[in-house]
Amino acid sequence: MLEEVERWLADRSWSVTDRPVHRLLAAKRATGQTVSVVLPALNEEATVGGIVTAIRHDLMLRAPLVDEIVVVDSGSTDRTAQAAASAGATVVHRDTILPRIPAVPGKGEVLWRSLLVTRGDIVCFVDADLREFSAAFVSGIVGPLLTDPDVQLVKAMYDRPLGSAAGQGGRVTELMARPLLNLHWPRLAGFVQPLGGEYAARRSLLERLPFPVGYGVELGMLVDALHLVGLDALAQVDVGVRKHRHQDGQALGRMAAAIYRTAHLRLARGHLVRPALTQFERTVAGFEPRTHPVDTEERPPMTEIAEYQSRRVA
């Protein structure tokens, strides 16, 4: 590991217990910063309501740390929207945000569009499929941003059990993202969960970043933020254990392909010869190929969007 990264780990890796909520509230009052929490959601009826409830109870009603919770529904066919609204979130459908630009499927697409329907100086992203959720996930990652003006982006770090096996989650991280970062962006090798969906950043940074529309958004954002603001502006906070719904192997393969494509684009600013991934499924006739497109689109920095510029002027 680079000496710079070893120093960064000592200086920019914290625990959620390092900044108790009362200290964060004092910093929020002193600086006047506002906090938005965004949950991108697709068919998460079983979990989204509990996450919203925990954040509202602990960080809005008990301690006024969070100013708004926005769930962006990306086309759910279950009762995700109703569950989120009943729990107290503002629910917005992806397709109603910036309708001038037709929406495409993908997590990064939803995160990008969320900047237009939130107001916070600090934007905190939380996946909507978490189980046994604690509001400390939110307070932990917004804490450094409220208390340290030099910090621009904070990732959560945590244990990721796979079933009953501790620490075996994050398979795409270990098999794809971590080797890519260590080989090509070794200054980012200190991030425990580079692909984790729980992170917070200053709006002033997010609005200057391009957003890969799909699964590559977390890796792309981390790499681009490194180049834009430098390693010392990035940090991570230990929030404990993350439990969520796990993807099957083929879904992980598609995720890995999108992440590789995102890395490839940043290495060469070129294009894959064939932006597709073929996988195989066993049928009665044998193994059948199934080819899936790999996300090849990215949204520009939000500061380049006329509707966002006009909102800022207003």
PDB file of C-alpha atoms in Angstrom, residues 57-285:
ATOM      1  CA  HIS A  57     -37.716   8.966  14.062  1.00  0.00           C
ATOM      2  CA  ASP A  58     -34.048   9.260  14.986  1.00  0.00           C
ATOM      3  CA  LEU A  59     -32.786  12.072  12.765  1.00  0.00           C
ATOM      4  CA  MET A  60     -35.801  14.279  12.127  1.00  0.00           C
ATOM      5  CA  LEU A  61     -38.187  13.983  15.090  1.00  0.00           C
ATOM      6  CA  ARG A  62     -35.800  13.092  17.914  1.00  0.00           C
ATOM      7  CA  ALA A  63     -32.805  15.042  16.573  1.00  0.00           C
ATOM      8  CA  PRO A  64     -33.333  17.479  13.651  1.00  0.00           C
ATOM      9  CA  LEU A  65     -30.290  16.455  11.646  1.00  0.00           C
ATOM     10  CA  VAL A  66     -31.986  15.520   8.354  1.00  0.00           C
ATOM     11  CA  ASP A  67     -34.101  18.081   6.509  1.00  0.00           C
ATOM     12  CA  GLU A  68     -35.751  15.869   3.885  1.00  0.00           C
ATOM     13  CA  ILE A  69     -36.072  12.235   2.858  1.00  0.00           C
ATOM     14  CA  VAL A  70     -36.743  11.646  -0.833  1.00  0.00           C
ATOM     15  CA  VAL A  71     -37.453   8.222  -2.308  1.00  0.00           C
ATOM     16  CA  VAL A  72     -36.973   8.144  -6.079  1.00  0.00           C
ATOM     17  CA  ASP A  73     -38.991   5.265  -7.484  1.00  0.00           C
ATOM     18  CA  SER A  74     -37.500   3.938 -10.708  1.00  0.00           C
ATOM     19  CA  GLY A  75     -40.567   2.030 -11.901  1.00  0.00           C
ATOM     20  CA  SER A  76     -41.585  -0.322  -9.092  1.00  0.00           C
ATOM     21  CA  THR A  77     -44.393  -2.796  -9.765  1.00  0.00           C
ATOM     22  CA  ASP A  78     -45.056  -3.452  -6.079  1.00  0.00           C
ATOM     23  CA  ARG A  79     -46.140  -1.030  -3.324  1.00  0.00           C
ATOM     24  CA  THR A  80     -42.734   0.590  -2.848  1.00  0.00           C
ATOM     25  CA  ALA A  81     -44.078   4.106  -3.396  1.00  0.00           C
ATOM     26  CA  GLN A  82     -47.002   3.630  -1.011  1.00  0.00           C
ATOM     27  CA  ALA A  83     -44.784   2.123   1.697  1.00  0.00           C
ATOM     28  CA  ALA A  84     -42.303   4.983   1.443  1.00  0.00           C
ATOM     29  CA  ALA A  85     -44.997   7.675   1.479  1.00  0.00           C
ATOM     30  CA  SER A  86     -46.800   6.075   4.429  1.00  0.00           C
ATOM     31  CA  ALA A  87     -43.534   6.136   6.379  1.00  0.00           C
ATOM     32  CA  GLY A  88     -43.159   9.870   5.744  1.00  0.00           C
ATOM     33  CA  ALA A  89     -40.877  10.183   2.718  1.00  0.00           C
ATOM     34  CA  THR A  90     -41.415  12.420  -0.268  1.00  0.00           C
ATOM     35  CA  VAL A  91     -41.824  10.021  -3.195  1.00  0.00           C
ATOM     36  CA  VAL A  92     -40.946  11.077  -6.743  1.00  0.00           C
ATOM     37  CA  HIS A  93     -41.074   8.875  -9.814  1.00  0.00           C
ATOM     38  CA  ARG A  94     -37.897   8.881 -11.864  1.00  0.00           C
ATOM     39  CA  ASP A  95     -39.733   9.638 -15.115  1.00  0.00           C
ATOM     40  CA  THR A  96     -41.263  12.868 -13.786  1.00  0.00           C
ATOM     41  CA  ILE A  97     -37.836  14.395 -13.124  1.00  0.00           C
ATOM     42  CA  LEU A  98     -36.332  16.215 -16.103  1.00  0.00           C
ATOM     43  CA  PRO A  99     -38.801  14.701 -18.621  1.00  0.00           C
ATOM     44  CA  ARG A 100     -37.016  16.521 -21.455  1.00  0.00           C
ATOM     45  CA  ILE A 101     -34.337  13.796 -21.234  1.00  0.00           C
ATOM     46  CA  PRO A 102     -35.955  10.326 -21.470  1.00  0.00           C
ATOM     47  CA  ALA A 103     -34.957   8.175 -18.507  1.00  0.00           C
ATOM     48  CA  VAL A 104     -33.033   4.950 -18.914  1.00  0.00           C
ATOM     49  CA  PRO A 105     -32.926   2.046 -16.441  1.00  0.00           C
ATOM     50  CA  GLY A 106     -30.163   2.144 -13.861  1.00  0.00           C
ATOM     51  CA  LYS A 107     -29.261   3.197 -10.352  1.00  0.00           C
ATOM     52  CA  GLY A 108     -26.926   5.978 -11.457  1.00  0.00           C
ATOM     53  CA  GLU A 109     -29.717   7.496 -13.531  1.00  0.00           C
ATOM     54  CA  VAL A 110     -31.892   7.781 -10.422  1.00  0.00           C
ATOM     55  CA  LEU A 111     -29.119   9.286  -8.305  1.00  0.00           C
ATOM     56  CA  TRP A 112     -28.329  11.860 -10.990  1.00  0.00           C
ATOM     57  CA  ARG A 113     -31.945  12.952 -11.319  1.00  0.00           C
ATOM     58  CA  SER A 114     -32.344  13.169  -7.543  1.00  0.00           C
ATOM     59  CA  LEU A 115     -30.184  16.295  -7.521  1.00  0.00           C
ATOM     60  CA  LEU A 116     -33.057  18.139  -9.212  1.00  0.00           C
ATOM     61  CA  VAL A 117     -35.636  17.215  -6.556  1.00  0.00           C
ATOM     62  CA  THR A 118     -33.546  17.736  -3.418  1.00  0.00           C
ATOM     63  CA  ARG A 119     -32.313  20.921  -1.773  1.00  0.00           C
ATOM     64  CA  GLY A 120     -29.721  19.875   0.801  1.00  0.00           C
ATOM     65  CA  ASP A 121     -26.198  21.228   0.857  1.00  0.00           C
ATOM     66  CA  ILE A 122     -25.227  17.663   1.776  1.00  0.00           C
ATOM     67  CA  VAL A 123     -26.831  14.761  -0.102  1.00  0.00           C
ATOM     68  CA  CYS A 124     -26.778  11.317   1.494  1.00  0.00           C
ATOM     69  CA  PHE A 125     -27.551   8.226  -0.604  1.00  0.00           C
ATOM     70  CA  VAL A 126     -28.883   5.058   1.066  1.00  0.00           C
ATOM     71  CA  ASP A 127     -29.876   1.828  -0.701  1.00  0.00           C
ATOM     72  CA  ALA A 128     -33.520   0.870  -0.138  1.00  0.00           C
ATOM     73  CA  ASP A 129     -32.991  -2.880   0.369  1.00  0.00           C
ATOM     74  CA  LEU A 130     -31.208  -2.756   3.743  1.00  0.00           C
ATOM     75  CA  ARG A 131     -32.461  -4.959   6.585  1.00  0.00           C
ATOM     76  CA  GLU A 132     -32.022  -4.269  10.308  1.00  0.00           C
ATOM     77  CA  PHE A 133     -31.295  -0.662   9.338  1.00  0.00           C
ATOM     78  CA  SER A 134     -29.847   1.833  11.780  1.00  0.00           C
ATOM     79  CA  ALA A 135     -30.047   5.595  11.384  1.00  0.00           C
ATOM     80  CA  ALA A 136     -26.351   5.596  12.353  1.00  0.00           C
ATOM     81  CA  PHE A 137     -25.692   4.778   8.696  1.00  0.00           C
ATOM     82  CA  VAL A 138     -26.838   8.314   7.894  1.00  0.00           C
ATOM     83  CA  SER A 139     -25.446  10.210  10.877  1.00  0.00           C
ATOM     84  CA  GLY A 140     -22.132   8.402  10.470  1.00  0.00           C
ATOM     85  CA  ILE A 141     -21.501   9.473   6.888  1.00  0.00           C
ATOM     86  CA  VAL A 142     -22.877  13.010   7.089  1.00  0.00           C
ATOM     87  CA  GLY A 143     -20.918  13.675  10.287  1.00  0.00           C
ATOM     88  CA  PRO A 144     -17.518  14.473   8.737  1.00  0.00           C
ATOM     89  CA  LEU A 145     -19.177  16.732   6.173  1.00  0.00           C
ATOM     90  CA  LEU A 146     -20.896  18.738   8.904  1.00  0.00           C
ATOM     91  CA  THR A 147     -17.822  19.047  11.090  1.00  0.00           C
ATOM     92  CA  ASP A 148     -14.903  19.269   8.654  1.00  0.00           C
ATOM     93  CA  PRO A 149     -15.093  21.760   5.772  1.00  0.00           C
ATOM     94  CA  ASP A 150     -12.214  20.032   3.973  1.00  0.00           C
ATOM     95  CA  VAL A 151     -14.156  16.767   3.531  1.00  0.00           C
ATOM     96  CA  GLN A 152     -16.170  16.490   0.311  1.00  0.00           C
ATOM     97  CA  LEU A 153     -17.327  12.856   0.086  1.00  0.00           C
ATOM     98  CA  VAL A 154     -17.736  10.139   2.721  1.00  0.00           C
ATOM     99  CA  LYS A 155     -18.322   6.420   2.114  1.00  0.00           C
ATOM    100  CA  ALA A 156     -19.739   4.042   4.698  1.00  0.00           C
ATOM    101  CA  MET A 157     -17.658   0.994   5.546  1.00  0.00           C
ATOM    102  CA  TYR A 158     -19.092  -2.091   7.213  1.00  0.00           C
ATOM    103  CA  ASP A 159     -19.067  -5.864   7.465  1.00  0.00           C
ATOM    104  CA  ARG A 160     -21.135  -7.598   4.765  1.00  0.00           C
ATOM    105  CA  PRO A 161     -22.233 -11.093   5.811  1.00  0.00           C
ATOM    106  CA  LEU A 162     -23.377 -13.548   3.135  1.00  0.00           C
ATOM    107  CA  GLY A 163     -26.001 -15.712   4.793  1.00  0.00           C
ATOM    108  CA  SER A 164     -24.400 -16.989   7.994  1.00  0.00           C
ATOM    109  CA  ALA A 165     -20.861 -16.376   6.739  1.00  0.00           C
ATOM    110  CA  ALA A 166     -19.339 -13.201   8.121  1.00  0.00           C
ATOM    111  CA  GLY A 167     -17.444 -10.944   5.759  1.00  0.00           C
ATOM    112  CA  GLN A 168     -18.269 -12.900   2.593  1.00  0.00           C
ATOM    113  CA  GLY A 169     -20.525 -10.274   0.997  1.00  0.00           C
ATOM    114  CA  GLY A 170     -19.317  -7.765  -1.539  1.00  0.00           C
ATOM    115  CA  ARG A 171     -18.278 -10.326  -4.125  1.00  0.00           C
ATOM    116  CA  VAL A 172     -18.109  -7.830  -7.006  1.00  0.00           C
ATOM    117  CA  THR A 173     -16.013  -5.564  -4.810  1.00  0.00           C
ATOM    118  CA  GLU A 174     -13.452  -8.282  -4.117  1.00  0.00           C
ATOM    119  CA  LEU A 175     -13.374  -9.825  -7.590  1.00  0.00           C
ATOM    120  CA  MET A 176     -13.642  -6.728  -9.770  1.00  0.00           C
ATOM    121  CA  ALA A 177     -13.559  -3.313  -8.083  1.00  0.00           C
ATOM    122  CA  ARG A 178     -10.750  -3.831  -5.596  1.00  0.00           C
ATOM    123  CA  PRO A 179      -8.302  -5.270  -8.163  1.00  0.00           C
ATOM    124  CA  LEU A 180      -9.145  -2.440 -10.586  1.00  0.00           C
ATOM    125  CA  LEU A 181      -8.581   0.245  -7.958  1.00  0.00           C
ATOM    126  CA  ASN A 182      -5.370  -1.278  -6.646  1.00  0.00           C
ATOM    127  CA  LEU A 183      -3.927  -1.649 -10.131  1.00  0.00           C
ATOM    128  CA  HIS A 184      -5.052   1.593 -11.724  1.00  0.00           C
ATOM    129  CA  TRP A 185      -5.981   4.001  -8.909  1.00  0.00           C
ATOM    130  CA  PRO A 186      -3.863   2.800  -5.973  1.00  0.00           C
ATOM    131  CA  ARG A 187      -4.588   5.993  -4.038  1.00  0.00           C
ATOM    132  CA  LEU A 188      -8.143   4.636  -3.612  1.00  0.00           C
ATOM    133  CA  ALA A 189      -6.962   1.263  -2.298  1.00  0.00           C
ATOM    134  CA  GLY A 190      -7.817   2.230   1.281  1.00  0.00           C
ATOM    135  CA  PHE A 191     -11.580   2.231   0.762  1.00  0.00           C
ATOM    136  CA  VAL A 192     -13.102  -0.764   2.502  1.00  0.00           C
ATOM    137  CA  GLN A 193     -16.391  -0.613   0.559  1.00  0.00           C
ATOM    138  CA  PRO A 194     -15.730   1.298  -2.676  1.00  0.00           C
ATOM    139  CA  LEU A 195     -18.976   0.039  -4.245  1.00  0.00           C
ATOM    140  CA  GLY A 196     -21.162   0.535  -1.171  1.00  0.00           C
ATOM    141  CA  GLY A 197     -24.442   2.328  -1.795  1.00  0.00           C
ATOM    142  CA  GLU A 198     -24.300   4.389   1.392  1.00  0.00           C
ATOM    143  CA  TYR A 199     -22.319   7.588   0.971  1.00  0.00           C
ATOM    144  CA  ALA A 200     -22.752  11.327   1.381  1.00  0.00           C
ATOM    145  CA  ALA A 201     -21.245  14.261  -0.442  1.00  0.00           C
ATOM    146  CA  ARG A 202     -21.492  17.982  -0.772  1.00  0.00           C
ATOM    147  CA  ARG A 203     -23.889  19.086  -3.476  1.00  0.00           C
ATOM    148  CA  SER A 204     -21.155  21.393  -4.776  1.00  0.00           C
ATOM    149  CA  LEU A 205     -19.145  18.263  -5.646  1.00  0.00           C
ATOM    150  CA  LEU A 206     -21.977  16.053  -6.899  1.00  0.00           C
ATOM    151  CA  GLU A 207     -23.232  18.651  -9.347  1.00  0.00           C
ATOM    152  CA  ARG A 208     -19.811  18.721 -11.037  1.00  0.00           C
ATOM    153  CA  LEU A 209     -19.530  14.949 -11.529  1.00  0.00           C
ATOM    154  CA  PRO A 210     -20.700  12.849 -14.478  1.00  0.00           C
ATOM    155  CA  PHE A 211     -22.955   9.954 -13.424  1.00  0.00           C
ATOM    156  CA  PRO A 212     -22.703   6.543 -15.117  1.00  0.00           C
ATOM    157  CA  VAL A 213     -26.345   5.545 -15.461  1.00  0.00           C
ATOM    158  CA  GLY A 214     -25.979   2.002 -14.130  1.00  0.00           C
ATOM    159  CA  TYR A 215     -24.018  -0.050 -11.612  1.00  0.00           C
ATOM    160  CA  GLY A 216     -20.769   1.733 -12.413  1.00  0.00           C
ATOM    161  CA  VAL A 217     -21.916   4.896 -10.657  1.00  0.00           C
ATOM    162  CA  GLU A 218     -20.127   4.258  -7.353  1.00  0.00           C
ATOM    163  CA  LEU A 219     -16.762   3.424  -8.880  1.00  0.00           C
ATOM    164  CA  GLY A 220     -17.029   6.255 -11.402  1.00  0.00           C
ATOM    165  CA  MET A 221     -17.939   8.767  -8.724  1.00  0.00           C
ATOM    166  CA  LEU A 222     -15.035   7.718  -6.509  1.00  0.00           C
ATOM    167  CA  VAL A 223     -12.469   7.927  -9.312  1.00  0.00           C
ATOM    168  CA  ASP A 224     -13.792  11.237 -10.612  1.00  0.00           C
ATOM    169  CA  ALA A 225     -13.943  12.750  -7.126  1.00  0.00           C
ATOM    170  CA  LEU A 226     -10.319  11.747  -6.544  1.00  0.00           C
ATOM    171  CA  HIS A 227      -9.252  13.628  -9.653  1.00  0.00           C
ATOM    172  CA  LEU A 228     -11.482  16.617  -8.916  1.00  0.00           C
ATOM    173  CA  VAL A 229     -10.864  17.262  -5.198  1.00  0.00           C
ATOM    174  CA  GLY A 230      -7.984  14.962  -4.165  1.00  0.00           C
ATOM    175  CA  LEU A 231      -7.646  12.079  -1.726  1.00  0.00           C
ATOM    176  CA  ASP A 232      -7.696  14.159   1.462  1.00  0.00           C
ATOM    177  CA  ALA A 233     -11.193  15.408   0.580  1.00  0.00           C
ATOM    178  CA  LEU A 234     -12.459  11.809   0.687  1.00  0.00           C
ATOM    179  CA  ALA A 235     -13.168   9.812   3.838  1.00  0.00           C
ATOM    180  CA  GLN A 236     -14.897   6.713   5.209  1.00  0.00           C
ATOM    181  CA  VAL A 237     -16.785   5.897   8.406  1.00  0.00           C
ATOM    182  CA  ASP A 238     -17.327   2.503  10.052  1.00  0.00           C
ATOM    183  CA  VAL A 239     -21.075   2.065  10.661  1.00  0.00           C
ATOM    184  CA  GLY A 240     -21.107  -1.602  11.709  1.00  0.00           C
ATOM    185  CA  VAL A 241     -22.863  -4.334   9.711  1.00  0.00           C
ATOM    186  CA  ARG A 242     -24.820  -4.063   6.470  1.00  0.00           C
ATOM    187  CA  LYS A 243     -27.481  -6.665   5.691  1.00  0.00           C
ATOM    188  CA  HIS A 244     -29.384  -6.605   2.431  1.00  0.00           C
ATOM    189  CA  ARG A 245     -30.825  -8.734  -0.351  1.00  0.00           C
ATOM    190  CA  HIS A 246     -28.053 -10.486  -2.286  1.00  0.00           C
ATOM    191  CA  GLN A 247     -27.988 -10.763  -6.073  1.00  0.00           C
ATOM    192  CA  ASP A 248     -27.574 -14.053  -7.903  1.00  0.00           C
ATOM    193  CA  GLY A 249     -24.366 -14.872  -9.754  1.00  0.00           C
ATOM    194  CA  GLN A 250     -25.549 -13.746 -13.165  1.00  0.00           C
ATOM    195  CA  ALA A 251     -26.743 -10.386 -11.861  1.00  0.00           C
ATOM    196  CA  LEU A 252     -23.330  -9.965 -10.254  1.00  0.00           C
ATOM    197  CA  GLY A 253     -21.721 -10.719 -13.620  1.00  0.00           C
ATOM    198  CA  ARG A 254     -23.712  -7.926 -15.254  1.00  0.00           C
ATOM    199  CA  MET A 255     -22.770  -5.601 -12.427  1.00  0.00           C
ATOM    200  CA  ALA A 256     -19.093  -6.474 -12.836  1.00  0.00           C
ATOM    201  CA  ALA A 257     -19.247  -5.829 -16.579  1.00  0.00           C
ATOM    202  CA  ALA A 258     -20.742  -2.373 -16.018  1.00  0.00           C
ATOM    203  CA  ILE A 259     -18.070  -1.566 -13.453  1.00  0.00           C
ATOM    204  CA  TYR A 260     -15.304  -2.713 -15.769  1.00  0.00           C
ATOM    205  CA  ARG A 261     -16.723  -0.579 -18.543  1.00  0.00           C
ATOM    206  CA  THR A 262     -16.804   2.445 -16.227  1.00  0.00           C
ATOM    207  CA  ALA A 263     -13.172   1.876 -15.286  1.00  0.00           C
ATOM    208  CA  HIS A 264     -12.160   1.304 -18.908  1.00  0.00           C
ATOM    209  CA  LEU A 265     -13.745   4.571 -19.989  1.00  0.00           C
ATOM    210  CA  ARG A 266     -11.849   6.460 -17.317  1.00  0.00           C
ATOM    211  CA  LEU A 267      -8.583   4.802 -18.222  1.00  0.00           C
ATOM    212  CA  ALA A 268      -8.729   5.456 -21.922  1.00  0.00           C
ATOM    213  CA  ARG A 269     -11.768   7.677 -22.510  1.00  0.00           C
ATOM    214  CA  GLY A 270     -12.478   5.244 -25.307  1.00  0.00           C
ATOM    215  CA  HIS A 271     -15.212   2.711 -25.926  1.00  0.00           C
ATOM    216  CA  LEU A 272     -15.509  -1.018 -25.495  1.00  0.00           C
ATOM    217  CA  VAL A 273     -15.381  -2.856 -28.806  1.00  0.00           C
ATOM    218  CA  ARG A 274     -18.523  -4.746 -27.831  1.00  0.00           C
ATOM    219  CA  PRO A 275     -20.468  -3.288 -24.890  1.00  0.00           C
ATOM    220  CA  ALA A 276     -22.338  -6.501 -24.129  1.00  0.00           C
ATOM    221  CA  LEU A 277     -22.042  -9.482 -21.794  1.00  0.00           C
ATOM    222  CA  THR A 278     -23.088 -13.010 -22.731  1.00  0.00           C
ATOM    223  CA  GLN A 279     -24.054 -15.377 -19.923  1.00  0.00           C
ATOM    224  CA  PHE A 280     -25.461 -18.903 -19.995  1.00  0.00           C
ATOM    225  CA  GLU A 281     -28.599 -20.472 -18.544  1.00  0.00           C
ATOM    226  CA  ARG A 282     -29.404 -24.163 -18.469  1.00  0.00           C
ATOM    227  CA  THR A 283     -32.653 -25.045 -20.223  1.00  0.00           C
ATOM    228  CA  VAL A 284     -34.192 -28.323 -21.324  1.00  0.00           C
ATOM    229  CA  ALA A 285     -32.197 -27.940 -24.531  1.00  0.00           C
TER     230      ALA A 285
END
